[in-house]
Coordinates of C-alpha atoms in Angstrom, one line a residue:
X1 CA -37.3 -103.1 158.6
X2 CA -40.0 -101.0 158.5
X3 CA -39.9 -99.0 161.4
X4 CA -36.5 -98.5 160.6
X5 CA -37.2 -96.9 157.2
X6 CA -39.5 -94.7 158.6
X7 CA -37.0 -93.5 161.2
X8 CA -33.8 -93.8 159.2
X9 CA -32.6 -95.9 156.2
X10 CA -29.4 -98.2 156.4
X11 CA -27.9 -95.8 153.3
X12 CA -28.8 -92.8 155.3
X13 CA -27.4 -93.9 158.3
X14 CA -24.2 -94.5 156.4
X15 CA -24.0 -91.2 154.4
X16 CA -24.5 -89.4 158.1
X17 CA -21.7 -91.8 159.1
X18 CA -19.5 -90.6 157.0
X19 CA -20.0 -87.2 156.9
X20 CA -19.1 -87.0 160.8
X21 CA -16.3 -89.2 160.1
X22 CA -14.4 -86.6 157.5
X23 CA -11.5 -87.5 156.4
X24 CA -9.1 -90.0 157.9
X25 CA -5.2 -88.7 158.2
X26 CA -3.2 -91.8 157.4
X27 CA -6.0 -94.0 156.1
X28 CA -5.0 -96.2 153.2
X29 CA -8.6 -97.1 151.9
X30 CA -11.9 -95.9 153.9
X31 CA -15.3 -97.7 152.8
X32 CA -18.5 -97.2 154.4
X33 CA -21.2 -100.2 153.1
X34 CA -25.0 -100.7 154.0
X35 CA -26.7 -103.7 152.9
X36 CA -24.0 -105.7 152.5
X37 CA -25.1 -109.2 151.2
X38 CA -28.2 -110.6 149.1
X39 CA -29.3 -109.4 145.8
X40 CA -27.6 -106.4 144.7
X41 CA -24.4 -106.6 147.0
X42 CA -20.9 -105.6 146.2
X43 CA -19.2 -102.4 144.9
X44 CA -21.5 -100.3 142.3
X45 CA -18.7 -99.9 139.5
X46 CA -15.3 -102.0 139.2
X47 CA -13.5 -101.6 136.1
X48 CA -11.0 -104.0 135.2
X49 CA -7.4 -102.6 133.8
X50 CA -5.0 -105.2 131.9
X51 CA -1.6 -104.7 130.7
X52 CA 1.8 -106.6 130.4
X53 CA 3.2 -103.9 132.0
X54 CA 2.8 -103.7 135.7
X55 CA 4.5 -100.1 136.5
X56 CA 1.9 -98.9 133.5
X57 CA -0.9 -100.5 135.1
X58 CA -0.4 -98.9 138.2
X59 CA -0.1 -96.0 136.8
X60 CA -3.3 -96.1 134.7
X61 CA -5.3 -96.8 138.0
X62 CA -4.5 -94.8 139.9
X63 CA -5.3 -92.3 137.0
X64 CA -8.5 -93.8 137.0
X65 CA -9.5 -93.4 140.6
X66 CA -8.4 -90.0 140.4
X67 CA -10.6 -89.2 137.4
X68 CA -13.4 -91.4 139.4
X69 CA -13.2 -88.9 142.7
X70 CA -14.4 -85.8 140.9
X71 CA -17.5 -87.3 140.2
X72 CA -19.8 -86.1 143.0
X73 CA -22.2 -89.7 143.3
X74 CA -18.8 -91.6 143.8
X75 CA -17.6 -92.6 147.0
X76 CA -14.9 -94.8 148.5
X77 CA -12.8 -95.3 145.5
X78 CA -10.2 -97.9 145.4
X79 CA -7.3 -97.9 142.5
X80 CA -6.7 -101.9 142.8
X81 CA -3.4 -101.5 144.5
X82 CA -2.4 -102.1 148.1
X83 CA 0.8 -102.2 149.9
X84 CA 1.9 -105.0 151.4
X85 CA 5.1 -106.0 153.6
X86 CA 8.2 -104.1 152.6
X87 CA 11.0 -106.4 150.9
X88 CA 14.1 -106.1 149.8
X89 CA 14.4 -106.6 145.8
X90 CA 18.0 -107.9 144.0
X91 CA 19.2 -107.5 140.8
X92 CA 21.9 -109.4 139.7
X93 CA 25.0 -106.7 138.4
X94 CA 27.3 -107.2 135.4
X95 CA 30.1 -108.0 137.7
X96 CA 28.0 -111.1 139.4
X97 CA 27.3 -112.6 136.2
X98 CA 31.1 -112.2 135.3
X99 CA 32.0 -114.5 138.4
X100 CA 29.6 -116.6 137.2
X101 CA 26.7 -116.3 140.0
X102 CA 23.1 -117.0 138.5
X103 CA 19.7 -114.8 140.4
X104 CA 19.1 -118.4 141.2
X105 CA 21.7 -119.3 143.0
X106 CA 22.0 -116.1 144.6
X107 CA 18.4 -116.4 146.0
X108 CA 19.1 -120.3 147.5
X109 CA 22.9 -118.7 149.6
X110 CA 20.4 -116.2 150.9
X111 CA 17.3 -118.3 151.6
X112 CA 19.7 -120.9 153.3
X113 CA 20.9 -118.2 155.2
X114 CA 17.8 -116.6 156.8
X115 CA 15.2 -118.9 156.4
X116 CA 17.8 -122.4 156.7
X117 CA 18.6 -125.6 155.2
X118 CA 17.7 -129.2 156.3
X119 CA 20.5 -131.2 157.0
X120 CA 19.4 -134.1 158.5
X121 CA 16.1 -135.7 160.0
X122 CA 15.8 -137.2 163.2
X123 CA 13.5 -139.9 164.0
X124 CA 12.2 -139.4 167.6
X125 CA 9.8 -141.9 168.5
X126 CA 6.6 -141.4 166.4
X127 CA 7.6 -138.0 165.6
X128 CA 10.1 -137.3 162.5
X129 CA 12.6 -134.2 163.6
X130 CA 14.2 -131.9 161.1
X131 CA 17.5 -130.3 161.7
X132 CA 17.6 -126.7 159.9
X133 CA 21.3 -125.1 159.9
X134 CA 20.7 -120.6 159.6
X135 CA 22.8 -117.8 161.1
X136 CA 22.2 -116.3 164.1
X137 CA 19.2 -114.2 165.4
X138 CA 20.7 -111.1 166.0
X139 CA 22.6 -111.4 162.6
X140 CA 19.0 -112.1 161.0
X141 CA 17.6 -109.2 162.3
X142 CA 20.1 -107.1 161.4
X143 CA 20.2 -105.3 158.2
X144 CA 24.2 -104.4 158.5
X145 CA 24.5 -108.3 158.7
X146 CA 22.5 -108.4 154.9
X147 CA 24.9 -105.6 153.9
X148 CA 27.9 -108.1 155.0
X149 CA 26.3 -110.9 153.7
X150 CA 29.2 -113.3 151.4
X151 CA 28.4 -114.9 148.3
X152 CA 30.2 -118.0 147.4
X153 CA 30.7 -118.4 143.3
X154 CA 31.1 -121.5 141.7
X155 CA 34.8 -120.7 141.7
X156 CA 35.0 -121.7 145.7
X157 CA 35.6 -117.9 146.5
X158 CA 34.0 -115.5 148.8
X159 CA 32.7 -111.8 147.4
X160 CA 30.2 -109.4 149.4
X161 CA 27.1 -109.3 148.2
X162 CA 26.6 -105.6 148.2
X163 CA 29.4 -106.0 144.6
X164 CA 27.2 -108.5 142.8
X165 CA 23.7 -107.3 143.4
X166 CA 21.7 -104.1 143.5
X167 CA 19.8 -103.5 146.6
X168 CA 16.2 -101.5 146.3
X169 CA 13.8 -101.3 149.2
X170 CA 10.0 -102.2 148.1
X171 CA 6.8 -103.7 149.1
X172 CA 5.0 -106.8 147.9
X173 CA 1.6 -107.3 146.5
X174 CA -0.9 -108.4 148.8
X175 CA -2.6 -110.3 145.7
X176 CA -1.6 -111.0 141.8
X177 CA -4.6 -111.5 139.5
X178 CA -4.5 -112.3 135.9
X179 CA -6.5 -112.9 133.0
X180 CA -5.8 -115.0 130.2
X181 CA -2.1 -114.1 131.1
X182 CA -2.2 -111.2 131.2
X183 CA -1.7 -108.9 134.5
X184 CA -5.3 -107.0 135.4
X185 CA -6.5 -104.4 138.2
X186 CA -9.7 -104.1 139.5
X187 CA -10.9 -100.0 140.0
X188 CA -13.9 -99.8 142.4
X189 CA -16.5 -97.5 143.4
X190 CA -19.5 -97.0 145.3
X191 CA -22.3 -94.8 143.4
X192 CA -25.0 -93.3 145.3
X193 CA -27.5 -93.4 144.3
X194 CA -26.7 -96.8 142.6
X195 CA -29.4 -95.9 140.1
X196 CA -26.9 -93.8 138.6
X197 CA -23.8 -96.1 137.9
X198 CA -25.2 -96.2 134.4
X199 CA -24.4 -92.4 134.0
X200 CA -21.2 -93.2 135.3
X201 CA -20.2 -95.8 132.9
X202 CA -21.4 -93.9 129.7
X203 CA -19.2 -91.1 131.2
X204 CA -16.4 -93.2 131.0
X205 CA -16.8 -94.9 128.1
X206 CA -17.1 -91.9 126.0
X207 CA -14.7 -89.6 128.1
X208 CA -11.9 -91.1 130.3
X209 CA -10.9 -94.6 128.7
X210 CA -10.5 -93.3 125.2
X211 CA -8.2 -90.8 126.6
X212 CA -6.6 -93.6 128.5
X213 CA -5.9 -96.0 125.6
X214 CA -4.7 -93.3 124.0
X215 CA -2.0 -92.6 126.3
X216 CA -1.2 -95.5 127.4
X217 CA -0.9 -97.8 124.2
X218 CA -1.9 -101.8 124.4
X219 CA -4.4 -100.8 127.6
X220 CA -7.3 -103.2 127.7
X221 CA -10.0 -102.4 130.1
X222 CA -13.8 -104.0 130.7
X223 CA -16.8 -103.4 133.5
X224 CA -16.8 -106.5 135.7
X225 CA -18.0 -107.3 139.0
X226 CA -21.8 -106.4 139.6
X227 CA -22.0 -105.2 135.4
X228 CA -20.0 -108.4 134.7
X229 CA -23.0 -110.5 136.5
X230 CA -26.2 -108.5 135.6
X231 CA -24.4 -109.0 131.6
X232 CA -24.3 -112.5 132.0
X233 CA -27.9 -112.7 133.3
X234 CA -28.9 -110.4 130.6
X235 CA -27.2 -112.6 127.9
X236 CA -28.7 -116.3 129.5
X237 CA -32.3 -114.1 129.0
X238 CA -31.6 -112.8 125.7
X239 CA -31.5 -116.5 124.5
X240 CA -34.5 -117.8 126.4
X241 CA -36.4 -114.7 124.9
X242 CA -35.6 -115.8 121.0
X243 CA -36.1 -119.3 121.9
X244 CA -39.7 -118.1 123.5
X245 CA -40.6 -116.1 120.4
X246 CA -39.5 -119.3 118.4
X247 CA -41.9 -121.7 120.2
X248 CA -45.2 -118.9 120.5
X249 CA -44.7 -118.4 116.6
X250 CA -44.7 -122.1 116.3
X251 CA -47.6 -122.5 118.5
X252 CA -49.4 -119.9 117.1
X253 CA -48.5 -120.8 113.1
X254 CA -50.1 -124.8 113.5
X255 CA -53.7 -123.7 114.6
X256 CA -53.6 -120.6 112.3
X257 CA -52.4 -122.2 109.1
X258 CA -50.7 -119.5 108.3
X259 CA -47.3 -117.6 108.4
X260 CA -48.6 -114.1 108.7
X261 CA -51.3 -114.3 111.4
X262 CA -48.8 -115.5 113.8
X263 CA -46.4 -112.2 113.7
X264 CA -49.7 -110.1 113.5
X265 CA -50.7 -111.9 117.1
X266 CA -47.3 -111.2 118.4
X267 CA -47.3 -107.6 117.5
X268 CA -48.3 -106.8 120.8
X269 CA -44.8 -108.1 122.2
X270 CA -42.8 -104.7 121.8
X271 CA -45.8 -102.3 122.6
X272 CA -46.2 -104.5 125.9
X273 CA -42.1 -103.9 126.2
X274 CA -42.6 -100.4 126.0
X275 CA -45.6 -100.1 128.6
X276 CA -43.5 -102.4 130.9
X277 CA -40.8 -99.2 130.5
X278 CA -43.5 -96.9 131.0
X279 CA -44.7 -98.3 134.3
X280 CA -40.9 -98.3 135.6
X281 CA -40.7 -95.0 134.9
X282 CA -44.0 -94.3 136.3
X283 CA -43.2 -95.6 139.7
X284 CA -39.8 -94.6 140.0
X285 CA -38.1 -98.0 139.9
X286 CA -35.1 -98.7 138.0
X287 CA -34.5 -101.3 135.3
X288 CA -33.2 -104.8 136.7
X289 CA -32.5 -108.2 135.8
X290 CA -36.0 -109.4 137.5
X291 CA -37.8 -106.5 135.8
X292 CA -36.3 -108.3 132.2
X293 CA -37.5 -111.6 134.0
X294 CA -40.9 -109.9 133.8
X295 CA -40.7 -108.9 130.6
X296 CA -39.7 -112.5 129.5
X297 CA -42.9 -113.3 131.0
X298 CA -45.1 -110.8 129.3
X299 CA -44.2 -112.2 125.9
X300 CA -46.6 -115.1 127.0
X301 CA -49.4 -113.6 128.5
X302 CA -49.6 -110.6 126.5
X303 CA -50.4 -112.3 123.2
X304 CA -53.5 -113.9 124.7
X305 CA -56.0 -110.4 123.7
X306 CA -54.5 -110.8 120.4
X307 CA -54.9 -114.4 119.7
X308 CA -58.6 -114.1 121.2
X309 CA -59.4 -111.5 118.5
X310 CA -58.0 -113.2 115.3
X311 CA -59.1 -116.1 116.3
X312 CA -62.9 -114.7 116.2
X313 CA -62.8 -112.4 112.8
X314 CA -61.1 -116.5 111.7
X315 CA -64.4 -118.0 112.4
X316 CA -66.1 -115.0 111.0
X317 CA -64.6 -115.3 108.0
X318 CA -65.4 -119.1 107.6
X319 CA -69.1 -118.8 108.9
X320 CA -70.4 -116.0 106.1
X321 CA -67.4 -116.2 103.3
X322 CA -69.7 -113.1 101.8
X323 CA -69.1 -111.0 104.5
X324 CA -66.2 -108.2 104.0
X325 CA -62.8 -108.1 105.7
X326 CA -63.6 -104.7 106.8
X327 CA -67.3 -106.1 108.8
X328 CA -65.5 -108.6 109.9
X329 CA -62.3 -107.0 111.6
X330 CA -65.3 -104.5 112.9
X331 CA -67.2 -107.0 114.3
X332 CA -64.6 -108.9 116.1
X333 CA -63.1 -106.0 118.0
X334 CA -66.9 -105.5 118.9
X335 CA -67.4 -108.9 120.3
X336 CA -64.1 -109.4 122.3
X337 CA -64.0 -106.0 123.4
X338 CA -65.5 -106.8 126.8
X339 CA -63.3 -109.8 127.2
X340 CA -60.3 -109.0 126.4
X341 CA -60.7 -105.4 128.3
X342 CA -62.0 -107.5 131.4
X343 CA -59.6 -109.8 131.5
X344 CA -56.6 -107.2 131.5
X345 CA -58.2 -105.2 134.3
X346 CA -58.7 -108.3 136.5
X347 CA -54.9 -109.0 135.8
X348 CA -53.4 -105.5 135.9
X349 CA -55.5 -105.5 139.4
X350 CA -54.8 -108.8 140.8
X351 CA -51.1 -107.4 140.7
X352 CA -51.4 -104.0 141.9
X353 CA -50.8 -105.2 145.7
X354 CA -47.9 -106.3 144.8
X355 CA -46.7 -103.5 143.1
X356 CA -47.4 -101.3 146.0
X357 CA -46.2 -103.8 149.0
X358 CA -43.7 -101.7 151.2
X359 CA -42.4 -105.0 152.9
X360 CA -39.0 -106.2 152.7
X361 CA -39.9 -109.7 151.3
X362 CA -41.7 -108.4 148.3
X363 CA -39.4 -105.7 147.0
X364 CA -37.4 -108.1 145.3
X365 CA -40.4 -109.2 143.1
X366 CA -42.0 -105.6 142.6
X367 CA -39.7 -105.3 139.0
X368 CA -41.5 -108.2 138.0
X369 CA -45.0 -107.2 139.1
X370 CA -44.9 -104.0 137.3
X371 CA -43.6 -105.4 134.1
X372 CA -46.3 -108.2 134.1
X373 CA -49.1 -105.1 135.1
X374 CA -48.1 -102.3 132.9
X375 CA -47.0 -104.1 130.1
X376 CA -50.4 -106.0 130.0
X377 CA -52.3 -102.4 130.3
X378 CA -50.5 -100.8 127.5
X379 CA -50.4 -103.6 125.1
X380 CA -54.1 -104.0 125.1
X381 CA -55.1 -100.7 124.4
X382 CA -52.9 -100.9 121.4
X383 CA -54.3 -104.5 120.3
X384 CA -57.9 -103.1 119.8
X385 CA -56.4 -100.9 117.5
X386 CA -53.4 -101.9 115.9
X387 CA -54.3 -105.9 115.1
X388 CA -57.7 -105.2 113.4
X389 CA -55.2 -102.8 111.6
X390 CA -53.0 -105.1 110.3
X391 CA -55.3 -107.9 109.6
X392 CA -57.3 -105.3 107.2
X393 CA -53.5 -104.9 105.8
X394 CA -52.9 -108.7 105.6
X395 CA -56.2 -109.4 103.7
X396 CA -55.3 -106.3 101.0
X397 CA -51.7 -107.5 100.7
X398 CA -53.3 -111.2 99.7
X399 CA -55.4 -109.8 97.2
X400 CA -52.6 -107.9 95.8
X401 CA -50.7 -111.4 95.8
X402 CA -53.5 -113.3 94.3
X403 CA -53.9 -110.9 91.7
X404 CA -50.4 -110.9 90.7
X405 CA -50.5 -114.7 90.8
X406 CA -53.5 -114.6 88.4
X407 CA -52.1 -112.0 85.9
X408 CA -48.8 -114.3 85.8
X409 CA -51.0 -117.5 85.0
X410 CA -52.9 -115.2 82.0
X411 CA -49.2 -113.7 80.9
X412 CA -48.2 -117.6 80.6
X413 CA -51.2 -119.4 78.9
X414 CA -51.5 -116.1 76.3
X415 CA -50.8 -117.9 72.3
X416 CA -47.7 -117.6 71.2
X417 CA -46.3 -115.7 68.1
X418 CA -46.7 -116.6 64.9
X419 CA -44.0 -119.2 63.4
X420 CA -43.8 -118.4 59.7
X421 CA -42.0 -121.1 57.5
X422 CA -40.3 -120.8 54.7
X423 CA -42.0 -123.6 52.4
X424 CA -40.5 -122.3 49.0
X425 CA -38.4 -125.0 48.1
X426 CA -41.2 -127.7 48.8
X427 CA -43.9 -125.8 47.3
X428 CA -43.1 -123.7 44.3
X429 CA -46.6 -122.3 44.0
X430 CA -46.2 -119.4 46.7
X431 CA -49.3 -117.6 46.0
X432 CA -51.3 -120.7 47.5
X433 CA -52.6 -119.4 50.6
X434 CA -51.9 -123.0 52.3
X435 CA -48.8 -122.8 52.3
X436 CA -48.9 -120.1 54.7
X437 CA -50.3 -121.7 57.8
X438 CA -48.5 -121.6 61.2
X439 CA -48.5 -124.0 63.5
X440 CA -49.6 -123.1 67.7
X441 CA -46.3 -123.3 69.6
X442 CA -47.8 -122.4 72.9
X443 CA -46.9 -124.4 76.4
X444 CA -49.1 -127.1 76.7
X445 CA -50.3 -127.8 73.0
X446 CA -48.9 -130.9 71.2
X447 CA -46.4 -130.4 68.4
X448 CA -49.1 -132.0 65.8
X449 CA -51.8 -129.6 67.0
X450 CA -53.9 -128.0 64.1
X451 CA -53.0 -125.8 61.7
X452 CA -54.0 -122.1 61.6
X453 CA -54.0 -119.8 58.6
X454 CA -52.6 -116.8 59.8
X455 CA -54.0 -113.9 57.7

């Protein structure tokens, strides 16, 4: 494999290939392939067509393929639809349902009459012999003889068939495929390169298949085949990479004690995301299902810098309780600096072969490598400055919770208002000033509390 990429790659080969070839005169479908089988095999873009219609469906395809052929990156299109043998389709007329003839029964005179009907079995030793009753060869063969044909009706009488049935020459399906019931179509296309099917498919799904349900009304259409699978696989990983998060934040929340440190720690997860993105981009490899493998993985190792540093400015914090926040967010980035810088260098390093292996048994895993490596890189530079960050933010946004908590407990223990009583009809004498006492009505203070002369 190598010396043959150095001289001339399979896709090359094939695009020289079929430039010499040119056009075909007479060719139903032409398709040139290279590296057919293993990961990534299969046509580049197939869109799916459905409706209950078929002579719509056909239509809308080959509309389709059309539409697909003036993109210049698309190559070998195929609208779904290929003729098969001619046939000879019958429709049952007005005046064969007036004599009483059913398509059924018109269909079981002619199959008995070209392809014959058992009348009797034979048994001829071990063997079991079946005696089939047909019309001649030559009058099989023979579409004057079809013409001719006579159809008996359930009166006992004899009529051509040509006066109960109308004739049309067609040609069968090679293959029927349906989904949920429905009739669908399969539009394919090879993209080169394939990097660029996405282009393709935002194209169409903001140009081409508007316009197309438009015109042709109850049109349902979806991206199958090679999308169909890498959207599956996308969806399975989607699920592991919430049920990941769920099980670091639960790891992280039981040693920390706390429901904030944990998504402080895992704040590196999308800046490690982005510096995966950034190292695709960087070395010219597209996004895959194994690079989102990778990035599944760097959830898990990309917390570890993070973790390391809280956990240190946590000890801090417990060993002098007079130091402040600000010393000690300072002084753990200080301490774990060498560490945690060390320890991402030895691991973007250790996967830097990788990356850059040309052979044929490690391209498959490169995606992954460079996630793991660039992600790892780019999240640490942003944990030495971004978590000492937010744990400064943490610490004032408990104070500011504290301090509400405090002013709520003083707003709630504060004396209550005055309860004046009106003690005229018991005491007469109002100008005693003892008849004038309140009594303290606050929460907590028993009903037969003191007295208090209010002044």
């Amino acid at each position: 494999p190598d010396i043959r990429d150095r001289v001339m790659s399979t896709q090359e080969f094939v695009r020289r290939w079929r430039e010499a070839v040119g056009p075909i005169t007479g060719a139903d479908r032409v398709r040139f392939e290279s590296d057919f089988g293993g990961p990534g095999s299969g046509r580049a873009l197939t869109v799916e067509l459905s409706h209950r219609d078929i002579g719509i469906l056909e239509q809308a395809s080959k509309e389709l393929a059309d539409d697909l052929a003036h993109y210049s990156m698309t190559s070998d299109i195929v609208d779904g639809y290929s003729p098969g043998k001619r046939q000879i389709d019958f429709t049952l007329r007005p005046e064969g349902k007036s004599l009483g003839l059913t398509a059924e029964e018109i269909a079981r005179q002619l199959r008995a009459a070209f392809y014959g009907r058992e009348v009797v079995r034979q048994q001829r030793g071990r063997n079991e012999i079946r005696v089939m009753v047909r019309l001649p060869l030559e009058e099989r063969n023979s579409a004057f003889f079809l013409e001719e044909f006579m159809v008996r009706t359930p009166a006992g009488t004899d009529v051509p068939l040509r006066d109960v049935v109308n004739a049309r020459m067609n040609r069968a399906y090679t293959s029927i495929e349906r989904r949920n019931g429905r009739r669908v179509v399969q539009v394919q296309a090879d993209v080169q390169p394939r990097e660029q099917t996405q282009s393709i498919m935002n194209a169409l799904m903001a140009e081409q298949m508007p316009e197309m349900e438009e015109k042709y009304p109850g049109l349902t259409w979806s991206f199958e085949g090679r999308q169909a699978d890498i959207r599956e696989s996308m969806s399975t990983l989607y699920k592991g990479f919430g049920m990941a998060l769920l099980i670091i934040y639960a790891l992280l929340a039981i040693p920390f004690r706390s429901y904030i440190q944990p998504m402080i720690v895992m704040t590196s997860i999308p800046f490690g995301i982005i510096g995966a993105l950034i190292g695709h981009l960087l070395m010219g490899y597209s996004l895959s299902v194994i690079s989102m493998m990778g990035i599944v993985a760097l959830s898990g190792v990309v917390v570890n810098d993070s973790l390391v540093l809280i956990d240190y400015a946590n000890r801090l914090r417990r060993s002098d309780p007079t130091l402040s926040v600000r010393r000690i967010a300072l002084d753990a980035t200080v301490q774990r600096f060498r560490p945690i810088v060390l320890t991402t260098l030895t691991t973007f390093f250790g996967l830097t072969p990788m990356m850059f292996e040309s052979s044929m048994q490690a391209r498959f895993m490169i995606p992954m490598a460079i996630s793991l490596g660039w992600g790892i890189l780019f999240a640490t530079q942003i944990t030495l400055i971004l978590v000492p960050c937010l744990y400064l933010i943490m610490d004032d946004i408990n104070r500011a919770m504290q301090d509400t908590r405090r002013a709520w407990r003083k707003y709630r223990r504060l004396p209550a208002e005055p309860l004046w009583i009106d003690v005229e009809a018991a005491h007469p004498d109002r100008h005693d000033p003892s008849h004038y006492m309140t009594r303290d009505t606050s929460p907590g203070t028993s009903p037969d509390g003191p007295m208090a002369l209010d002044p």
